[in-house]
């Protein structure tokens, strides 16, 4: 019984922490927290923004619209002993020849973890602290079959690990595969309309026979969500505004707003609302080895009493 209770507590891991911030308590919560500092500073209203190395996670179709290859790294200083680390690379493909179709590819690794989870038995007696980590390895493909239309698909291998919870003090693990399908329309200069269906078939299946004698298989499905929105870019990156609506099968309807304004040639201020929660940030562009590089920061206001999260990112435009 002691082990059973422990397993139940630990299995909630990141989900419990994330539920406190409104992203749910359901499987795959780390993917709903937002990933790129630039996107998060804009309220995570990014399904219709075809920019950034992580664009394939928001809308796979955006990879085909990138102006050039991008590499990015991001990390978070988060509340509730959580950690988040993201690495992404995206490459647009421009084949030559009559009838050749533009496209793009991208890869992203996401690592999220929770430490210092308080373990207790069925009598409420402390039995130690535990941790949980989740990873997603995502590969994106996109093509542009028409001048105004791009479509794409992201496939992600999901891996969840709960160390020290089995009867032999080993790790309980689960893996799965999830898909995201998306499309973007660019009917005229500056305007982009995007739609993406997230978490298709994404799930964890837990076999708890190693946790307690009468263990069984339990499946935790990621909530499927449909995100749709529009963005408008004014001038040569002088200003970018975006709006987004999400219909999540567990969390209901969510809305997001974001804006980015270049107040100088190398400096941009950002702000937004993620379902009512304030997001602000800043981006700074500078030259490195003949290329452009950028530093991004996002301040993420949390629910009352939990403090704020901070995301930091570095982008290299190849």
Short mmCIF file of C-alpha atoms in Angstrom, two decimals:
data_model
loop_
_atom_site.label_atom_id
_atom_site.label_comp_id
_atom_site.label_asym_id
_atom_site.label_seq_id
_atom_site.Cartn_x
_atom_site.Cartn_y
_atom_site.Cartn_z
CA UNK A 1 0.00 0.00 0.00
CA UNK A 2 2.83 2.35 0.81
CA UNK A 3 4.41 1.86 -2.58
CA UNK A 4 1.07 2.16 -4.34
CA UNK A 5 0.39 5.54 -2.79
CA UNK A 6 3.88 6.72 -3.62
CA UNK A 7 3.50 5.71 -7.26
CA UNK A 8 0.24 7.59 -7.56
CA UNK A 9 1.81 10.74 -6.14
CA UNK A 10 4.90 10.62 -8.27
CA UNK A 11 3.00 9.77 -11.44
CA UNK A 12 1.30 13.14 -11.21
CA UNK A 13 4.75 14.81 -11.18
CA UNK A 14 4.95 17.71 -13.62
CA UNK A 15 1.22 17.52 -14.13
CA UNK A 16 0.47 18.54 -10.56
CA UNK A 17 2.89 21.43 -10.71
CA UNK A 18 1.51 22.54 -14.03
CA UNK A 19 -2.07 22.27 -12.92
CA UNK A 20 -1.34 25.00 -10.41
CA UNK A 21 -0.50 27.24 -13.35
CA UNK A 22 -3.61 26.40 -15.35
CA UNK A 23 -2.16 24.07 -17.97
CA UNK A 24 -3.99 21.13 -16.63
CA UNK A 25 -3.02 18.09 -14.42
CA UNK A 26 -3.35 15.82 -17.39
CA UNK A 27 -0.70 13.84 -19.27
CA UNK A 28 1.69 15.92 -21.38
CA UNK A 29 1.36 19.08 -19.28
CA UNK A 30 4.98 20.02 -20.02
CA UNK A 31 4.10 20.44 -23.70
CA UNK A 32 1.31 22.89 -22.83
CA UNK A 33 3.50 25.18 -20.74
CA UNK A 34 4.97 26.95 -23.75
CA UNK A 35 8.52 26.44 -24.97
CA UNK A 36 10.16 29.34 -26.78
CA UNK A 37 10.84 32.51 -24.74
CA UNK A 38 9.79 34.69 -27.67
CA UNK A 39 6.51 32.83 -28.09
CA UNK A 40 5.83 32.79 -24.34
CA UNK A 41 6.44 36.53 -24.05
CA UNK A 42 3.74 36.94 -26.73
CA UNK A 43 1.22 35.00 -24.67
CA UNK A 44 2.12 31.76 -26.51
CA UNK A 45 -0.15 32.96 -29.35
CA UNK A 46 2.11 31.34 -31.92
CA UNK A 47 0.11 28.90 -34.05
CA UNK A 48 0.02 31.45 -36.89
CA UNK A 49 3.56 32.86 -36.50
CA UNK A 50 5.93 31.21 -39.04
CA UNK A 51 9.11 32.20 -37.21
CA UNK A 52 11.57 30.57 -34.84
CA UNK A 53 13.48 27.30 -34.56
CA UNK A 54 10.67 25.79 -32.44
CA UNK A 55 7.89 26.69 -34.87
CA UNK A 56 7.32 23.01 -35.69
CA UNK A 57 6.00 22.40 -32.17
CA UNK A 58 3.39 25.15 -32.49
CA UNK A 59 2.49 24.59 -36.14
CA UNK A 60 4.55 22.21 -38.31
CA UNK A 61 3.60 24.10 -41.48
CA UNK A 62 5.63 27.10 -40.34
CA UNK A 63 8.97 25.37 -40.96
CA UNK A 64 8.51 25.73 -44.73
CA UNK A 65 8.08 29.52 -44.37
CA UNK A 66 11.25 30.27 -42.41
CA UNK A 67 13.60 32.69 -44.20
CA UNK A 68 16.64 30.57 -43.28
CA UNK A 69 17.97 27.88 -40.93
CA UNK A 70 17.81 28.59 -37.20
CA UNK A 71 19.29 26.93 -34.12
CA UNK A 72 17.98 27.76 -30.64
CA UNK A 73 18.43 26.80 -27.00
CA UNK A 74 16.11 27.74 -24.14
CA UNK A 75 15.95 27.05 -20.41
CA UNK A 76 13.57 28.00 -17.66
CA UNK A 77 13.92 29.10 -14.04
CA UNK A 78 10.56 27.79 -12.86
CA UNK A 79 8.67 27.64 -9.60
CA UNK A 80 7.75 24.43 -7.72
CA UNK A 81 11.17 22.82 -8.35
CA UNK A 82 10.44 22.36 -12.03
CA UNK A 83 13.01 22.54 -14.84
CA UNK A 84 12.62 22.96 -18.60
CA UNK A 85 15.27 22.74 -21.33
CA UNK A 86 14.65 22.95 -25.09
CA UNK A 87 16.93 22.59 -28.12
CA UNK A 88 15.66 23.16 -31.65
CA UNK A 89 16.88 23.33 -35.23
CA UNK A 90 14.79 24.15 -38.29
CA UNK A 91 15.82 24.26 -41.93
CA UNK A 92 13.70 25.54 -44.83
CA UNK A 93 14.27 23.69 -48.12
CA UNK A 94 14.23 25.58 -51.44
CA UNK A 95 14.83 23.02 -54.22
CA UNK A 96 15.58 24.34 -57.68
CA UNK A 97 13.90 23.22 -60.86
CA UNK A 98 10.52 23.64 -62.49
CA UNK A 99 7.70 22.30 -60.35
CA UNK A 100 9.92 21.71 -57.32
CA UNK A 101 8.04 22.22 -54.07
CA UNK A 102 9.43 24.26 -51.20
CA UNK A 103 9.46 22.63 -47.80
CA UNK A 104 11.30 22.38 -44.52
CA UNK A 105 12.48 20.07 -41.74
CA UNK A 106 13.05 20.57 -38.05
CA UNK A 107 14.12 18.76 -34.89
CA UNK A 108 13.39 19.64 -31.27
CA UNK A 109 14.30 18.03 -27.95
CA UNK A 110 12.31 19.02 -24.88
CA UNK A 111 13.32 17.96 -21.36
CA UNK A 112 11.18 18.74 -18.34
CA UNK A 113 11.57 17.64 -14.76
CA UNK A 114 10.31 18.01 -11.22
CA UNK A 115 12.46 17.47 -8.12
CA UNK A 116 11.77 17.29 -4.38
CA UNK A 117 8.39 15.58 -4.68
CA UNK A 118 7.33 14.80 -1.12
CA UNK A 119 6.57 11.09 -0.76
CA UNK A 120 4.29 9.82 2.00
CA UNK A 121 2.66 6.50 2.84
CA UNK A 122 -1.05 5.88 3.35
CA UNK A 123 -0.73 7.11 6.97
CA UNK A 124 0.82 10.40 5.86
CA UNK A 125 4.30 9.50 7.14
CA UNK A 126 7.16 10.98 5.03
CA UNK A 127 9.10 8.30 3.11
CA UNK A 128 11.52 10.52 1.17
CA UNK A 129 11.64 12.82 -1.80
CA UNK A 130 11.36 11.79 -5.42
CA UNK A 131 11.65 13.18 -8.92
CA UNK A 132 10.11 12.88 -12.36
CA UNK A 133 11.42 13.66 -15.84
CA UNK A 134 9.79 13.77 -19.26
CA UNK A 135 11.32 14.05 -22.73
CA UNK A 136 9.95 14.66 -26.21
CA UNK A 137 12.05 14.14 -29.36
CA UNK A 138 10.18 15.79 -32.21
CA UNK A 139 10.82 15.66 -35.97
CA UNK A 140 8.97 18.02 -38.33
CA UNK A 141 8.33 17.90 -42.09
CA UNK A 142 6.53 20.58 -44.09
CA UNK A 143 5.77 21.30 -47.76
CA UNK A 144 4.32 24.25 -49.66
CA UNK A 145 1.98 22.80 -52.31
CA UNK A 146 0.59 26.25 -53.25
CA UNK A 147 1.92 29.80 -53.09
CA UNK A 148 -0.41 30.65 -50.22
CA UNK A 149 -0.65 27.24 -48.51
CA UNK A 150 1.80 25.21 -46.42
CA UNK A 151 1.10 21.99 -44.55
CA UNK A 152 3.22 20.04 -42.11
CA UNK A 153 3.44 17.17 -39.65
CA UNK A 154 5.42 16.76 -36.43
CA UNK A 155 5.99 13.35 -34.90
CA UNK A 156 7.27 13.14 -31.34
CA UNK A 157 8.66 10.24 -29.32
CA UNK A 158 7.57 10.74 -25.69
CA UNK A 159 9.42 9.30 -22.70
CA UNK A 160 8.50 9.58 -19.01
CA UNK A 161 10.68 8.30 -16.16
CA UNK A 162 9.90 7.96 -12.45
CA UNK A 163 13.07 6.77 -10.64
CA UNK A 164 13.00 4.89 -7.33
CA UNK A 165 9.35 3.86 -7.26
CA UNK A 166 9.42 0.12 -7.97
CA UNK A 167 9.67 -2.57 -5.31
CA UNK A 168 13.36 -3.01 -6.23
CA UNK A 169 13.85 0.77 -6.01
CA UNK A 170 14.14 0.96 -9.80
CA UNK A 171 12.58 3.33 -12.30
CA UNK A 172 9.08 3.13 -13.73
CA UNK A 173 9.06 4.29 -17.35
CA UNK A 174 6.61 4.77 -20.18
CA UNK A 175 6.92 5.90 -23.80
CA UNK A 176 4.62 6.81 -26.64
CA UNK A 177 4.33 8.57 -29.98
CA UNK A 178 2.28 11.68 -30.65
CA UNK A 179 1.55 13.66 -33.81
CA UNK A 180 0.76 17.29 -34.58
CA UNK A 181 -0.68 18.29 -37.96
CA UNK A 182 -0.89 21.87 -39.11
CA UNK A 183 -1.52 24.24 -42.00
CA UNK A 184 -0.83 27.90 -42.71
CA UNK A 185 -2.34 30.31 -45.22
CA UNK A 186 -0.53 33.46 -46.34
CA UNK A 187 -3.20 35.18 -48.51
CA UNK A 188 -1.32 38.47 -48.66
CA UNK A 189 1.88 40.06 -47.45
CA UNK A 190 2.11 40.25 -43.67
CA UNK A 191 -0.96 38.15 -42.87
CA UNK A 192 -0.75 34.49 -41.79
CA UNK A 193 -3.63 32.26 -40.74
CA UNK A 194 -2.76 29.04 -38.93
CA UNK A 195 -4.46 25.94 -37.60
CA UNK A 196 -2.92 22.91 -35.85
CA UNK A 197 -4.25 19.75 -34.22
CA UNK A 198 -2.01 18.69 -31.31
CA UNK A 199 -1.45 15.43 -29.40
CA UNK A 200 -2.92 13.01 -31.93
CA UNK A 201 -2.53 9.51 -30.43
CA UNK A 202 -0.22 10.86 -27.69
CA UNK A 203 -0.36 8.77 -24.50
CA UNK A 204 1.60 7.04 -21.76
CA UNK A 205 0.83 3.44 -20.82
CA UNK A 206 2.02 2.49 -17.33
CA UNK A 207 2.59 -1.10 -16.27
CA UNK A 208 2.61 -1.07 -12.46
CA UNK A 209 3.39 -4.77 -11.90
CA UNK A 210 6.86 -3.76 -10.72
CA UNK A 211 5.35 -1.26 -8.28
CA UNK A 212 2.98 -3.55 -6.41
CA UNK A 213 1.96 -7.22 -6.59
CA UNK A 214 -1.40 -6.74 -8.29
CA UNK A 215 -0.27 -4.06 -10.69
CA UNK A 216 -2.03 -3.43 -13.95
CA UNK A 217 -1.74 -1.35 -17.11
CA UNK A 218 -2.99 2.21 -16.98
CA UNK A 219 -3.15 4.56 -19.99
CA UNK A 220 -2.88 8.34 -19.63
CA UNK A 221 -3.90 10.09 -22.83
CA UNK A 222 -2.72 13.58 -23.70
CA UNK A 223 -5.70 15.90 -24.24
CA UNK A 224 -6.17 16.59 -27.96
CA UNK A 225 -6.33 20.30 -28.75
CA UNK A 226 -7.19 22.34 -31.83
CA UNK A 227 -5.36 25.67 -32.05
CA UNK A 228 -6.26 28.29 -34.64
CA UNK A 229 -5.24 31.88 -35.04
CA UNK A 230 -3.91 34.70 -37.17
CA UNK A 231 -0.90 36.98 -37.12
CA UNK A 232 -0.06 40.19 -38.91
CA UNK A 233 3.43 41.54 -39.47
CA UNK A 234 3.68 45.27 -40.11
CA UNK A 235 6.63 46.55 -42.13
CA UNK A 236 9.99 44.79 -42.01
CA UNK A 237 9.53 43.24 -38.57
CA UNK A 238 8.54 46.62 -37.08
CA UNK A 239 5.54 45.08 -35.33
CA UNK A 240 3.96 41.64 -35.05
CA UNK A 241 0.51 40.99 -33.59
CA UNK A 242 -1.11 37.59 -33.10
CA UNK A 243 -4.34 36.13 -31.74
CA UNK A 244 -5.15 32.49 -31.04
CA UNK A 245 -8.03 30.34 -29.88
CA UNK A 246 -7.59 26.80 -28.54
CA UNK A 247 -10.25 24.17 -28.03
CA UNK A 248 -8.84 21.58 -25.62
CA UNK A 249 -10.82 18.41 -24.91
CA UNK A 250 -9.99 18.63 -21.18
CA UNK A 251 -9.34 22.31 -20.51
CA UNK A 252 -12.08 23.78 -22.69
CA UNK A 253 -11.66 26.99 -24.66
CA UNK A 254 -8.48 29.05 -24.15
CA UNK A 255 -7.50 32.35 -25.75
CA UNK A 256 -4.16 34.03 -26.33
CA UNK A 257 -3.00 37.44 -27.50
CA UNK A 258 0.49 38.67 -28.29
CA UNK A 259 2.37 41.62 -29.71
CA UNK A 260 6.00 42.36 -30.52
CA UNK A 261 7.30 45.84 -31.29
CA UNK A 262 10.80 46.76 -32.45
CA UNK A 263 11.73 49.90 -30.53
CA UNK A 264 15.22 49.96 -32.06
CA UNK A 265 17.00 48.12 -34.85
CA UNK A 266 18.27 45.44 -32.46
CA UNK A 267 15.76 45.57 -29.60
CA UNK A 268 12.17 44.30 -29.40
CA UNK A 269 9.64 44.44 -26.59
CA UNK A 270 6.93 41.78 -26.27
CA UNK A 271 3.77 41.31 -24.32
CA UNK A 272 0.70 39.12 -24.25
CA UNK A 273 -2.01 37.29 -22.40
CA UNK A 274 -2.18 33.51 -22.12
CA UNK A 275 -5.77 32.85 -21.11
CA UNK A 276 -5.70 35.93 -18.87
CA UNK A 277 -2.17 35.47 -17.49
CA UNK A 278 0.31 38.24 -18.20
CA UNK A 279 3.40 37.54 -20.28
CA UNK A 280 6.12 40.08 -21.12
CA UNK A 281 9.61 39.84 -22.52
CA UNK A 282 12.41 41.33 -24.52
CA UNK A 283 14.61 40.28 -27.44
CA UNK A 284 18.04 41.56 -28.45
CA UNK A 285 19.70 40.88 -31.84
CA UNK A 286 23.45 41.16 -32.36
CA UNK A 287 26.07 39.91 -34.87
CA UNK A 288 28.23 36.84 -34.20
CA UNK A 289 30.82 35.48 -36.66
CA UNK A 290 29.09 37.10 -39.59
CA UNK A 291 25.64 35.82 -38.63
CA UNK A 292 22.79 37.18 -36.55
CA UNK A 293 22.21 35.90 -33.04
CA UNK A 294 19.59 36.79 -30.47
CA UNK A 295 18.92 36.65 -26.76
CA UNK A 296 15.35 36.33 -25.53
CA UNK A 297 13.80 36.65 -22.10
CA UNK A 298 10.21 36.03 -20.97
CA UNK A 299 8.56 36.85 -17.64
CA UNK A 300 5.62 34.57 -16.93
CA UNK A 301 3.27 35.70 -14.20
CA UNK A 302 1.90 32.74 -12.29
CA UNK A 303 -1.17 32.15 -10.21
CA UNK A 304 -1.44 34.01 -6.93
CA UNK A 305 1.17 33.07 -4.33
CA UNK A 306 3.39 30.89 -6.53
CA UNK A 307 5.74 33.55 -7.87
CA UNK A 308 6.79 34.01 -11.47
CA UNK A 309 8.60 31.83 -13.99
CA UNK A 310 11.48 33.07 -16.14
CA UNK A 311 12.51 31.73 -19.55
CA UNK A 312 15.83 32.50 -21.25
CA UNK A 313 16.78 31.69 -24.82
CA UNK A 314 19.57 32.02 -27.36
CA UNK A 315 18.93 31.93 -31.12
CA UNK A 316 21.46 31.65 -33.92
CA UNK A 317 20.39 32.52 -37.47
CA UNK A 318 22.62 30.50 -39.83
#
